[in-house]
Amino acid sequence: MKRPKVKELRQAVATTRRYTYPHRPRTDYYAIARRAALLFVVILIISALLTALYDIGVQVPKSTHSSKISDLVLILGAYVAVILIGISIMISRRFALSKEYTSIPKGYIPIQSTDVPQPAFNLVSNEYDRAAVIAHISQPRHRTQQGWGRPGTPHENVHFRTSILATIPALESTLSSGPLSSYHSTHSRSSPLSPLTPLLKSGVLPPPIVAVAQAYEQILQRARYGVDEPTERDYDDMVRYVAVLMGMLERIGAVKK
């Protein structure tokens, strides 16, 4: 088998490197020709203006006095008009470019396959896809914080311990305005946690209400003194117990509707 020459190997490596990333920017011959033509036109215009100015300067001393004034007025007016038109064109182009720049989206600048070589375009596309997948996977899902409601559920942003303890003032205000207000204990350090405790001890509550009140008391004690955070089930049970208690107390006339 014939071994390749060193020169051929170097050419093959150079050809491979040309299409790998990072790569050398491609030469845009059309852009170079366009810039060269624009530069040639600008130089031609400046040369014509300077030649005209020189020719006018040569012809003015040879003219009469009356024609000198008119020629100077025409010359100055023409050059002032050219300068003003040029400045107006530059200002309008400046505003147009600023408007175009502000219309470019800042969050995402599209890169087409025609902007860069295909390997570089594939690399950029793969990196965008990988970043999008990582951002999607990194979003929290099916994760709960102990003592708080799960996102996407009716209990979202609900702190169970705070919500359970918040039922105490509501029950106190409700029971203080009815016939059972005489059993309502005063606020002191020795007063019970729940307003239902004096009613349970006095035995004035009907047996159906006693069972619900005791279940409510257990959840309330765990929420106030328990080490573990209340669960979603405890919160749902508490809501159900409070609704049942209020309904039964209104039915027997213990509280005002």
Short mmCIF file of C-alpha atoms in Angstrom, two decimals:
data_model
loop_
_atom_site.label_atom_id
_atom_site.label_comp_id
_atom_site.label_asym_id
_atom_site.label_seq_id
_atom_site.Cartn_x
_atom_site.Cartn_y
_atom_site.Cartn_z
CA MET A 1 0.00 0.00 0.00
CA LYS A 2 1.36 3.39 -1.01
CA ARG A 3 1.90 5.73 1.90
CA PRO A 4 0.63 9.31 1.43
CA LYS A 5 3.12 12.08 1.25
CA VAL A 6 3.51 14.68 3.96
CA LYS A 7 2.25 17.42 1.65
CA GLU A 8 -0.94 15.48 0.87
CA LEU A 9 -1.55 14.87 4.58
CA ARG A 10 -1.16 18.57 5.32
CA GLN A 11 -3.61 19.47 2.57
CA ALA A 12 -6.15 16.97 3.91
CA VAL A 13 -5.81 18.34 7.44
CA ALA A 14 -6.16 21.91 6.17
CA THR A 15 -9.30 20.95 4.23
CA THR A 16 -10.76 19.31 7.34
CA ARG A 17 -9.98 22.27 9.56
CA ARG A 18 -11.65 24.61 7.13
CA TYR A 19 -15.06 23.13 7.93
CA THR A 20 -14.65 22.52 11.65
CA TYR A 21 -15.57 24.84 14.47
CA PRO A 22 -14.03 27.22 15.43
CA HIS A 23 -13.49 28.18 11.82
CA ARG A 24 -12.17 31.04 9.78
CA PRO A 25 -14.82 33.48 8.59
CA ARG A 26 -15.72 33.08 4.95
CA THR A 27 -14.59 35.81 2.56
CA ASP A 28 -17.53 37.67 1.07
CA TYR A 29 -16.20 38.89 -2.28
CA TYR A 30 -19.51 40.58 -3.12
CA ALA A 31 -19.29 42.72 0.03
CA ILE A 32 -15.69 43.63 -0.77
CA ALA A 33 -16.61 44.65 -4.32
CA ARG A 34 -19.57 46.68 -3.07
CA ARG A 35 -17.43 48.56 -0.55
CA ALA A 36 -14.75 49.20 -3.17
CA ALA A 37 -17.35 50.59 -5.60
CA LEU A 38 -18.84 52.80 -2.88
CA LEU A 39 -15.40 54.11 -1.95
CA PHE A 40 -14.65 54.80 -5.63
CA VAL A 41 -17.90 56.77 -6.01
CA VAL A 42 -17.14 58.84 -2.90
CA ILE A 43 -13.62 59.61 -4.12
CA LEU A 44 -15.00 60.52 -7.55
CA ILE A 45 -17.56 62.92 -6.04
CA ILE A 46 -14.96 64.58 -3.83
CA SER A 47 -12.59 64.92 -6.79
CA ALA A 48 -15.34 66.47 -8.92
CA LEU A 49 -16.21 68.96 -6.17
CA LEU A 50 -12.58 69.94 -5.67
CA THR A 51 -12.02 70.24 -9.43
CA ALA A 52 -15.12 72.41 -9.79
CA LEU A 53 -14.00 74.55 -6.88
CA TYR A 54 -10.56 74.98 -8.42
CA ASP A 55 -12.01 75.81 -11.83
CA ILE A 56 -14.37 78.37 -10.30
CA GLY A 57 -11.50 79.89 -8.35
CA VAL A 58 -9.52 80.25 -11.57
CA GLN A 59 -12.42 81.77 -13.51
CA VAL A 60 -13.56 84.28 -10.87
CA PRO A 61 -10.55 86.66 -11.16
CA LYS A 62 -11.01 86.80 -14.94
CA SER A 63 -14.66 87.88 -14.74
CA THR A 64 -16.06 91.41 -14.34
CA HIS A 65 -17.05 92.95 -11.01
CA SER A 66 -20.79 92.43 -11.45
CA SER A 67 -20.38 88.88 -12.61
CA LYS A 68 -17.97 88.14 -9.75
CA ILE A 69 -20.66 88.88 -7.16
CA SER A 70 -23.26 86.77 -8.93
CA ASP A 71 -20.76 83.95 -9.44
CA LEU A 72 -19.73 84.00 -5.79
CA VAL A 73 -23.37 83.93 -4.68
CA LEU A 74 -24.10 81.01 -6.98
CA ILE A 75 -20.96 79.16 -5.92
CA LEU A 76 -21.55 79.64 -2.21
CA GLY A 77 -25.24 78.80 -2.56
CA ALA A 78 -24.46 75.64 -4.50
CA TYR A 79 -21.87 74.44 -2.00
CA VAL A 80 -24.06 75.30 0.98
CA ALA A 81 -26.93 73.39 -0.64
CA VAL A 82 -24.67 70.40 -1.26
CA ILE A 83 -23.43 70.46 2.34
CA LEU A 84 -26.96 70.76 3.76
CA ILE A 85 -28.24 67.95 1.55
CA GLY A 86 -25.32 65.75 2.60
CA ILE A 87 -25.91 66.48 6.28
CA SER A 88 -29.64 65.77 5.94
CA ILE A 89 -28.89 62.45 4.22
CA MET A 90 -26.45 61.50 7.00
CA ILE A 91 -28.96 62.40 9.72
CA SER A 92 -31.78 60.49 8.02
CA ARG A 93 -29.53 57.45 7.62
CA ARG A 94 -28.54 57.70 11.26
CA PHE A 95 -32.17 57.70 12.40
CA ALA A 96 -33.00 54.86 10.01
CA LEU A 97 -30.14 52.74 11.34
CA SER A 98 -31.10 53.47 14.95
CA LYS A 99 -34.68 52.43 14.21
CA GLU A 100 -33.49 49.22 12.58
CA TYR A 101 -31.21 48.44 15.51
CA THR A 102 -34.00 48.94 18.04
CA SER A 103 -36.27 46.61 16.06
CA ILE A 104 -33.81 43.72 16.45
CA PRO A 105 -35.06 41.38 19.22
CA LYS A 106 -32.71 41.32 22.18
CA GLY A 107 -33.80 37.98 23.60
CA TYR A 108 -33.08 35.90 20.53
CA ILE A 109 -31.05 36.67 17.42
CA PRO A 110 -31.76 34.05 14.75
CA ILE A 111 -28.81 32.33 13.09
CA GLN A 112 -29.60 30.77 9.77
CA SER A 113 -27.63 28.08 8.01
CA THR A 114 -26.57 30.67 5.42
CA ASP A 115 -24.90 32.90 8.02
CA VAL A 116 -22.21 30.44 9.08
CA PRO A 117 -20.83 27.14 7.79
CA GLN A 118 -23.09 24.13 8.26
CA PRO A 119 -20.97 22.51 11.03
CA ALA A 120 -21.06 25.75 13.03
CA PHE A 121 -24.81 26.09 12.44
CA ASN A 122 -25.36 22.52 13.65
CA LEU A 123 -23.24 23.19 16.73
CA VAL A 124 -25.15 26.36 17.61
CA SER A 125 -28.50 24.62 17.07
CA ASN A 126 -27.47 21.67 19.24
CA GLU A 127 -26.31 23.99 22.02
CA TYR A 128 -29.58 25.92 21.91
CA ASP A 129 -31.54 22.66 22.08
CA ARG A 130 -29.39 21.38 24.94
CA ALA A 131 -29.82 24.62 26.90
CA ALA A 132 -33.60 24.49 26.34
CA VAL A 133 -33.75 20.87 27.53
CA ILE A 134 -31.67 21.66 30.63
CA ALA A 135 -33.88 24.65 31.46
CA HIS A 136 -37.00 22.50 31.02
CA ILE A 137 -35.70 19.62 33.13
CA SER A 138 -34.47 21.93 35.89
CA GLN A 139 -37.99 23.21 36.55
CA PRO A 140 -39.38 21.78 39.81
CA ARG A 141 -42.10 19.20 39.29
CA HIS A 142 -44.01 17.05 41.75
CA ARG A 143 -42.02 18.55 44.59
CA THR A 144 -43.62 19.76 47.77
CA GLN A 145 -42.32 21.74 50.69
CA GLN A 146 -43.36 20.34 54.01
CA GLY A 147 -46.21 22.32 55.50
CA TRP A 148 -47.11 24.08 52.24
CA GLY A 149 -49.59 23.35 49.47
CA ARG A 150 -48.39 21.82 46.23
CA PRO A 151 -48.01 24.07 43.18
CA GLY A 152 -50.84 23.77 40.69
CA THR A 153 -53.39 22.66 43.30
CA PRO A 154 -56.07 24.62 45.20
CA HIS A 155 -53.69 24.62 48.19
CA GLU A 156 -50.92 26.45 46.34
CA ASN A 157 -49.14 29.06 48.54
CA VAL A 158 -51.15 27.91 51.58
CA HIS A 159 -49.21 27.45 54.83
CA PHE A 160 -51.16 24.77 56.65
CA ARG A 161 -50.03 25.60 60.19
CA THR A 162 -50.89 29.29 59.82
CA SER A 163 -54.24 28.54 58.17
CA ILE A 164 -55.24 26.04 60.86
CA LEU A 165 -54.37 28.42 63.69
CA ALA A 166 -56.20 31.23 61.89
CA THR A 167 -59.51 29.46 62.57
CA ILE A 168 -59.22 30.21 66.31
CA PRO A 169 -60.10 33.94 66.09
CA ALA A 170 -62.96 33.15 63.70
CA LEU A 171 -64.50 30.63 66.12
CA GLU A 172 -63.97 32.96 69.08
CA SER A 173 -65.78 35.84 67.39
CA THR A 174 -68.61 33.53 66.32
CA LEU A 175 -69.14 31.92 69.75
CA SER A 176 -68.84 35.21 71.63
CA SER A 177 -72.02 36.58 70.01
CA GLY A 178 -74.34 33.68 70.82
CA PRO A 179 -75.86 31.91 73.83
CA LEU A 180 -72.57 30.09 74.48
CA SER A 181 -70.70 33.35 75.09
CA SER A 182 -70.87 32.79 78.87
CA TYR A 183 -68.52 29.83 78.47
CA HIS A 184 -66.04 31.91 76.52
CA SER A 185 -62.83 32.25 78.53
CA THR A 186 -60.96 35.52 78.83
CA HIS A 187 -57.67 36.06 77.05
CA SER A 188 -54.88 35.23 79.45
CA ARG A 189 -51.84 33.04 79.65
CA SER A 190 -53.89 30.27 81.26
CA SER A 191 -56.72 30.40 78.73
CA PRO A 192 -57.10 27.34 76.50
CA LEU A 193 -55.91 27.33 72.91
CA SER A 194 -59.30 26.59 71.38
CA PRO A 195 -62.61 28.30 72.25
CA LEU A 196 -64.22 24.86 72.11
CA THR A 197 -62.26 23.57 75.13
CA PRO A 198 -64.53 25.20 77.78
CA LEU A 199 -67.60 23.94 75.94
CA LEU A 200 -66.26 20.39 75.87
CA LYS A 201 -65.42 20.47 79.57
CA SER A 202 -68.81 21.89 80.55
CA GLY A 203 -70.72 19.28 78.56
CA VAL A 204 -73.13 21.76 76.98
CA LEU A 205 -72.49 20.54 73.45
CA PRO A 206 -74.67 17.80 71.96
CA PRO A 207 -72.97 14.42 71.39
CA PRO A 208 -72.82 14.78 67.56
CA ILE A 209 -70.95 18.06 67.92
CA VAL A 210 -68.60 16.68 70.60
CA ALA A 211 -67.02 14.16 68.22
CA VAL A 212 -66.38 16.79 65.56
CA ALA A 213 -65.07 19.28 68.15
CA GLN A 214 -62.67 16.72 69.59
CA ALA A 215 -61.32 15.91 66.12
CA TYR A 216 -60.85 19.62 65.48
CA GLU A 217 -59.07 19.99 68.84
CA GLN A 218 -56.61 17.22 67.96
CA ILE A 219 -55.65 18.86 64.66
CA LEU A 220 -55.36 22.22 66.40
CA GLN A 221 -53.07 20.81 69.10
CA ARG A 222 -50.81 19.16 66.52
CA ALA A 223 -50.63 22.37 64.50
CA ARG A 224 -49.77 24.46 67.58
CA TYR A 225 -47.40 22.19 69.49
CA GLY A 226 -46.43 19.46 67.03
CA VAL A 227 -42.88 19.15 65.75
CA ASP A 228 -43.92 17.99 62.29
CA GLU A 229 -45.66 20.33 59.90
CA PRO A 230 -49.38 19.72 59.27
CA THR A 231 -50.16 17.86 56.08
CA GLU A 232 -52.59 18.63 53.31
CA ARG A 233 -54.95 16.03 54.75
CA ASP A 234 -54.90 17.78 58.14
CA TYR A 235 -55.79 21.05 56.46
CA ASP A 236 -58.66 19.48 54.49
CA ASP A 237 -59.98 17.78 57.65
CA MET A 238 -59.78 21.06 59.56
CA VAL A 239 -61.75 22.90 56.86
CA ARG A 240 -64.38 20.18 56.87
CA TYR A 241 -64.63 20.11 60.69
CA VAL A 242 -65.01 23.90 60.91
CA ALA A 243 -67.74 23.87 58.26
CA VAL A 244 -69.59 21.06 60.06
CA LEU A 245 -69.23 22.76 63.44
CA MET A 246 -70.55 26.08 62.17
CA GLY A 247 -73.47 24.39 60.45
CA MET A 248 -74.45 22.31 63.49
CA LEU A 249 -74.09 25.24 65.90
CA GLU A 250 -76.29 27.40 63.68
CA ARG A 251 -78.84 24.59 63.45
CA ILE A 252 -79.20 24.30 67.23
CA GLY A 253 -79.22 28.10 67.62
CA ALA A 254 -75.92 28.29 69.48
CA VAL A 255 -74.60 30.98 67.16
CA LYS A 256 -76.21 33.73 65.15
CA LYS A 257 -76.57 33.28 61.41
#
